[in-house]
Amino acid sequence: MIDSIGPNLVILVVGLLVFAAVFFLIFLLAERTSVKTQEVLRYAVFLGPALLLLAIGLLYPAGRTIYLSFMNKSGQEFVGLENYIWAFTTPEIQIVIRNTFIWVIVVPVFATIFGLAMAYLTDRMKFASVVKSLVFLPMAISMVGASIIWRFVYTFQPDEEKAEIGLLSAIVEAFGGEPNNWLLDAPLNTFLLIAVMVWIQTGFSMVVLSAAMKAIPDDIQEAAMLDGAGQLKRFFQVTIPMIRASIVVVITTTLIGTLKVFDIVRTMTGGNFSTSVVANEMYTQAFRQLNYGTGSTLAVLLLIAIIPLIWYNIRQLRLERTER
Amino acid sequence: MADTLKTKSDSQPLLTQRSKRKVKDAFASPFASALAIVIAVLWSIPTFGLLVSSFRPAELINTTGWWTAFANPEFTFDNYTSVLIEGTSTVPPLWYYFFNSFAITLPAAIFPLVLATFAAYALAWFDFKGREFLFFAIFTLQVIPLQMSLIPLLQLFARGVTIGDVTIIPDLGITGTYIPIWIAHTIFALPLATFLLHNFLRQIPRELVEAARVDGAGWFTLFRRVVFPLSIPAIASFAIFQFLWVWNDLLVGLTFGGGSQDILPLTVRLAEMVGTRGSGLEALMAGAFISMIVPLIVFFALQRYFVRGLLAGSVKG
Amino acid sequence: MAVIRRRGTAFAGIALASALVLSGCAAAEEETTADGGSDSGSSDSGDGLAAGCEAYEDYAGLSGTEVEMYSTIVGTEADAFRESFLEFEDCTGITINWNGSQDFEAQLPVRVAGGTAPDLALFPQPGLLAAMQETGEMVSAPQSVADSVAANFTPDWQAYGSIDGELYGAPFGANVKSFVWFSPSVFEANGWEIPTTWPELLDLSDTVLETSDIQPWCVGFGSGEATGWVGTDWMEDLMLRFQDGETYDQWVDHEIAFNDPKVAEVLAEAGKIIKNPDYVGNVSAIATTTFQDGGAGVVDGTCAMHRQASFFGGIAVNDFGATIVEPDDTTTENGISTFYFPGLTADDRPALGGGEFIGAFSDAPEVEAVMLYLTSADYHNTRASLNNWFSAHQGLDTANIADPVNSLGAEILQNATVFRFDASDVMPAEVGAGSFWREMTAWVAEDKSDEAVLDAIEASWPAS
């Protein structure tokens, strides 16, 4: 099998070269054509590839998913709104939807707040990159790694004689308390799982917001200082408004990421003990139970869930367009 | 925005060197730094726990907390050597899969970024009807769980596309190579990448664009000589995240890697190490750390772009 | 500007040209590796077999082909399989490409629907085999394989691999679940005897409770998204003891309701042990204790008995530093062993087990050859002598089996008065890989009543 490194390397190099060559050539040729041709050509070249890939890879499957949500388990029979009714009336699924709401509100808010705090605190710090790297580290660890890490925080040892292996349990015990079976207790367990996601996502928001802060010209801050504004006032009345668009981007991205994440729930509790979220349940329905009807329905619910977010972003975009 | 940029250099004479230093010092509050360090340390404790555990023998990991390792040290390199160096007669050791991960991740980071920059450029600077709708359609596609795309895409790669008797896309014979994995990652990255890059690209000063167009630059030249160079910081910044996500991805590699061991990335191999019944967690710990090294290197290397990049609306009110 | 343009063209041209040249090389390289026979050292590039390979005559003439085998088995166990194929590969020139994934149950349907199905798949459950057969992508077992299976396996096994009377899955490895793990040295130190009937088992539990600090039983249900399957194993084992084979089949086929009084009786018996805090300690923690950790107590001496299938041995050795010993070996440190989970009486020896079935998605001749080889006594004996494996093959010589646990398992299989396959593997996925797991978890985690649990599972049984 090691001898396949050779051919694989060739494929890698060829792939990159072909990609580069194709676009080089296109640009070269396109720049020589007339202005009128370019007016038409630009759509094909700039929008074409992306739209084509998206149509094949996401749009068609999206359509297929919506279609399947009205069909039965194997996708052969039309069942109308049955799957949707199932989703909203089955108690377990109601809990799943409720949990998802909690995730979607808590994760973006806290990840953004912590990221903002870290970005601000390290803005003028020496060795800021070391400190920032530590907070960014969770993003570099795969989901599998993160799940193992937090397993060693939340593990509960039922046998009183034996030592605790989980960090949280050990700390509670050290303070004289009696540790719970953390992952078992709803709704605390949902918040504990959320903590893992916040732990990971803060790195992203910190990095983005930090970059945004660094682009604020010094003299604006200086001017505010000279005007006598204290540090807190400057933060809320100068810094934040100047990076508002970045904050919106961070919240949006984190929110969408939260809607889609299911690894954390799947590996830590398997979705039991009232911790499951829509993305996890969708995976269970479609891939464990081989029920593409209900699985697709849950996916459609995710689609519906971001409509408010889209509306908000449209508003933001329009506001900024008029300000230009 | 051009105004703001000009202000920076214009106002230099307004402040003396001394007052500038005073301002700077006022910012670098030791309290803030201390707090930042404390938070960073707390943040790292769970990971540190894993690091310590990865050097302990299996029985100790399963029976005692990792912090006890400092009181009763008993460390071993076994987990790392068994993961990294020992292969068996039939399976190559882990370092072989490093190559695959690279070969998959590099193009899978570059391709979507290039295509997304193109699309973002078009959506930010071309004026056409339905532009806003198109942008938000792409934005919405972010939410499509990629699990829903797996089967249609697999069918496409394995069999091509036929409607009735007409073959639209023939069987390309690419299963078992990296190419389906590249295409899949590119597709899944496009919506978010386009969204983030669009946000950045529309901040480019209108005056710069106008000036170039007046000089006779066509849309392509404009992109090549003005827009693209300006967007490199943003691209580099997103490249870090994209590299990371692809490097750590398990599902896409697993699904599109299909039946061929030859192209499997590191993550798939690591997942297999945890025995069929889920034992052997210690090997996975060592593996997780080994795997983490590369994204960290990329992060440090491209970090300086974070300073200047991702202007995403930062200087806009 | 003109200069740059020229250079740009030159660059693009060179890039394209080198791309073409390199892809030509790659294509040529791939062709040679496909043509030139396998790399496993066959001394022949044509039809004949290498010397000393007379045993493999039946599989001659297919040198240079490749067969992919896909399963859930990964890690060191997969290595053992790859090793077991080496001689076959060397002699016949057929390369067996062993591919494993822990996500097999989710990945296989995706691959099949997506058009990249493997040549052979190792199904851990007949239920999944049936589901895949319905997609129409599977091919039924070739005649030679069907004959071999008929000659070497009992009708029970053949039936589990067949759908509508036609054989789709050839039986492969087996495992027995009716085991109790214990530490011989601990038993000896306390003067406890291995129970041979159910009443004796309960008595022993009481004795342990009253005369020592050791917890009589330890149980762990945790298993990520499959949490709860250990509970289903308990139910199934007890169903075979407190009811009979026929009732078991009716239960599996849904000819009796899931909340039928007979089923309720079995659940109540299980509750006598699992839900008894005197026996198991913290009941709700069973749901969060992983099934691996569940047995740790037997190794370190904090609990007396752990009911778990044969594969627990590998886990105990790797994760807890145990050594597998014979039941009468009381001296080895951290030695653990197993005894048969007793029936109601000493003559009653029902066995609950599981096994794998090989299903084919391709009818190529090399696929048939491999499938046939894997049903031969030759292969089963080779594999069993390596490690941690046995099967229900009637030509398997139990003396060949590598370790005491697996040979006990084979013995139990061969002497069982009733043998049944793990029910949750046969029931429809909504139940067997869904509500049955979840409700058993809730049964311990939330102290759900027997009635509520059974009613919920019954309600989830698919209407078809």
Tab-separated table of N, CA, C and O in Angstrom, chain A residues 27 29-42 46, chain B residues 121 125-126 208-228, chain C residues 1 5:
chain	number	residue	atom	x	y	z
A	27	PHE	N	-8.220	33.411	-17.616
A	27	PHE	CA	-7.998	34.835	-17.400
A	27	PHE	C	-7.247	35.461	-18.560
A	27	PHE	O	-7.582	36.541	-19.029
A	29	LEU	N	-7.044	34.530	-21.656
A	29	LEU	CA	-7.867	34.655	-22.846
A	29	LEU	C	-8.933	35.724	-22.653
A	29	LEU	O	-9.177	36.547	-23.518
A	30	ALA	N	-9.545	35.711	-21.481
A	30	ALA	CA	-10.655	36.627	-21.246
A	30	ALA	C	-10.210	38.077	-21.324
A	30	ALA	O	-10.929	38.935	-21.831
A	31	GLU	N	-9.017	38.345	-20.827
A	31	GLU	CA	-8.580	39.730	-20.826
A	31	GLU	C	-8.315	40.259	-22.219
A	31	GLU	O	-8.219	41.459	-22.426
A	32	ARG	N	-8.162	39.342	-23.164
A	32	ARG	CA	-7.896	39.803	-24.530
A	32	ARG	C	-9.173	40.039	-25.307
A	32	ARG	O	-9.144	40.604	-26.370
A	33	THR	N	-10.290	39.571	-24.778
A	33	THR	CA	-11.515	39.726	-25.561
A	33	THR	C	-12.062	41.130	-25.402
A	33	THR	O	-11.610	41.907	-24.570
A	34	SER	N	-13.074	41.418	-26.211
A	34	SER	CA	-13.633	42.765	-26.211
A	34	SER	C	-14.394	43.020	-24.917
A	34	SER	O	-14.771	42.113	-24.199
A	35	VAL	N	-14.625	44.271	-24.663
A	35	VAL	CA	-15.346	44.666	-23.447
A	35	VAL	C	-16.724	44.042	-23.420
A	35	VAL	O	-17.205	43.573	-22.393
A	36	LYS	N	-17.347	44.007	-24.593
A	36	LYS	CA	-18.709	43.461	-24.621
A	36	LYS	C	-18.708	41.983	-24.248
A	36	LYS	O	-19.562	41.533	-23.491
A	37	THR	N	-17.743	41.249	-24.809
A	37	THR	CA	-17.692	39.819	-24.475
A	37	THR	C	-17.454	39.641	-22.984
A	37	THR	O	-18.035	38.769	-22.351
A	38	GLN	N	-16.603	40.489	-22.454
A	38	GLN	CA	-16.279	40.353	-21.045
A	38	GLN	C	-17.504	40.552	-20.166
A	38	GLN	O	-17.633	39.923	-19.116
A	39	GLU	N	-18.392	41.443	-20.606
A	39	GLU	CA	-19.594	41.676	-19.801
A	39	GLU	C	-20.367	40.381	-19.576
A	39	GLU	O	-20.964	40.175	-18.535
A	40	VAL	N	-20.403	39.559	-20.609
A	40	VAL	CA	-21.131	38.295	-20.482
A	40	VAL	C	-20.260	37.231	-19.832
A	40	VAL	O	-20.692	36.499	-18.938
A	41	LEU	N	-18.991	37.212	-20.278
A	41	LEU	CA	-18.076	36.154	-19.824
A	41	LEU	C	-17.870	36.161	-18.316
A	41	LEU	O	-17.708	35.126	-17.686
A	42	ARG	N	-17.898	37.360	-17.746
A	42	ARG	CA	-17.558	37.439	-16.322
A	42	ARG	C	-18.512	36.623	-15.456
A	42	ARG	O	-18.120	36.051	-14.449
A	46	PHE	N	-16.843	33.841	-13.112
A	46	PHE	CA	-16.790	34.083	-11.674
A	46	PHE	C	-17.897	33.367	-10.912
A	46	PHE	O	-17.681	32.829	-9.840
B	121	TYR	N	-16.679	38.059	-5.288
B	121	TYR	CA	-16.379	39.226	-6.132
B	121	TYR	C	-17.581	39.572	-6.989
B	121	TYR	O	-18.009	40.729	-7.060
B	125	TRP	N	-19.584	43.037	-6.504
B	125	TRP	CA	-19.279	44.114	-7.442
B	125	TRP	C	-20.017	44.086	-8.770
B	125	TRP	O	-19.964	45.061	-9.513
B	126	PHE	N	-20.673	42.966	-9.084
B	126	PHE	CA	-21.459	42.990	-10.309
B	126	PHE	C	-22.853	43.436	-9.953
B	126	PHE	O	-23.414	43.049	-8.941
B	208	LEU	N	-11.408	52.982	-5.410
B	208	LEU	CA	-10.342	52.191	-6.022
B	208	LEU	C	-10.858	51.457	-7.260
B	208	LEU	O	-10.204	51.404	-8.304
B	209	VAL	N	-12.021	50.872	-7.081
B	209	VAL	CA	-12.607	50.116	-8.178
B	209	VAL	C	-12.924	51.042	-9.346
B	209	VAL	O	-12.587	50.767	-10.500
B	210	GLU	N	-13.564	52.166	-9.007
B	210	GLU	CA	-13.927	53.108	-10.067
B	210	GLU	C	-12.697	53.565	-10.813
B	210	GLU	O	-12.673	53.628	-12.048
B	211	ALA	N	-11.676	53.910	-10.048
B	211	ALA	CA	-10.450	54.406	-10.682
B	211	ALA	C	-9.905	53.388	-11.667
B	211	ALA	O	-9.527	53.728	-12.794
B	212	ALA	N	-9.856	52.138	-11.251
B	212	ALA	CA	-9.310	51.113	-12.143
B	212	ALA	C	-10.168	50.949	-13.389
B	212	ALA	O	-9.662	50.788	-14.505
B	213	ARG	N	-11.483	51.013	-13.203
B	213	ARG	CA	-12.367	50.831	-14.363
B	213	ARG	C	-12.192	51.979	-15.346
B	213	ARG	O	-12.216	51.815	-16.559
B	214	VAL	N	-12.033	53.181	-14.765
B	214	VAL	CA	-11.844	54.343	-15.630
B	214	VAL	C	-10.560	54.194	-16.430
B	214	VAL	O	-10.488	54.573	-17.601
B	215	ASP	N	-9.537	53.595	-15.798
B	215	ASP	CA	-8.279	53.359	-16.491
B	215	ASP	C	-8.396	52.335	-17.596
B	215	ASP	O	-7.425	52.077	-18.297
B	216	GLY	N	-9.541	51.703	-17.716
B	216	GLY	CA	-9.744	50.781	-18.822
B	216	GLY	C	-9.626	49.319	-18.432
B	216	GLY	O	-9.604	48.435	-19.276
B	217	ALA	N	-9.564	49.071	-17.132
B	217	ALA	CA	-9.434	47.670	-16.721
B	217	ALA	C	-10.763	46.945	-16.874
B	217	ALA	O	-11.804	47.428	-16.454
B	218	GLY	N	-10.684	45.780	-17.494
B	218	GLY	CA	-11.877	44.954	-17.627
B	218	GLY	C	-12.143	44.265	-16.310
B	218	GLY	O	-11.358	44.352	-15.357
B	219	TRP	N	-13.247	43.504	-16.238
B	219	TRP	CA	-13.597	42.836	-14.991
B	219	TRP	C	-12.523	41.853	-14.546
B	219	TRP	O	-12.281	41.676	-13.354
B	220	PHE	N	-11.892	41.218	-15.512
B	220	PHE	CA	-10.903	40.196	-15.157
B	220	PHE	C	-9.626	40.835	-14.650
B	220	PHE	O	-9.039	40.414	-13.657
B	221	THR	N	-9.202	41.868	-15.372
B	221	THR	CA	-8.000	42.555	-14.933
B	221	THR	C	-8.226	43.185	-13.566
B	221	THR	O	-7.349	43.175	-12.701
B	222	LEU	N	-9.414	43.747	-13.385
B	222	LEU	CA	-9.755	44.359	-12.119
B	222	LEU	C	-9.583	43.366	-10.977
B	222	LEU	O	-8.996	43.679	-9.939
B	223	PHE	N	-10.083	42.156	-11.225
B	223	PHE	CA	-9.957	41.146	-10.190
B	223	PHE	C	-8.499	40.818	-9.927
B	223	PHE	O	-8.030	40.808	-8.789
B	224	ARG	N	-7.787	40.590	-11.000
B	224	ARG	CA	-6.420	40.104	-10.877
B	224	ARG	C	-5.511	41.129	-10.226
B	224	ARG	O	-4.637	40.813	-9.420
B	225	ARG	N	-5.711	42.408	-10.554
B	225	ARG	CA	-4.729	43.391	-10.116
B	225	ARG	C	-5.171	44.210	-8.918
B	225	ARG	O	-4.350	44.821	-8.249
B	226	VAL	N	-6.467	44.279	-8.657
B	226	VAL	CA	-6.937	45.110	-7.550
B	226	VAL	C	-7.579	44.271	-6.453
B	226	VAL	O	-7.121	44.242	-5.311
B	227	VAL	N	-8.642	43.586	-6.822
B	227	VAL	CA	-9.444	42.921	-5.807
B	227	VAL	C	-8.698	41.775	-5.134
B	227	VAL	O	-8.659	41.666	-3.903
B	228	PHE	N	-8.120	40.907	-5.942
B	228	PHE	CA	-7.473	39.730	-5.370
B	228	PHE	C	-6.332	40.074	-4.410
B	228	PHE	O	-6.301	39.563	-3.286
C	1	MET	N	3.299	45.360	-19.576
C	1	MET	CA	2.028	44.610	-19.609
C	1	MET	C	2.137	43.475	-20.619
C	1	MET	O	1.727	42.366	-20.343
C	5	ARG	N	2.124	39.474	-19.972
C	5	ARG	CA	1.162	38.598	-20.632
C	5	ARG	C	1.858	37.413	-21.270
C	5	ARG	O	1.425	36.282	-21.155
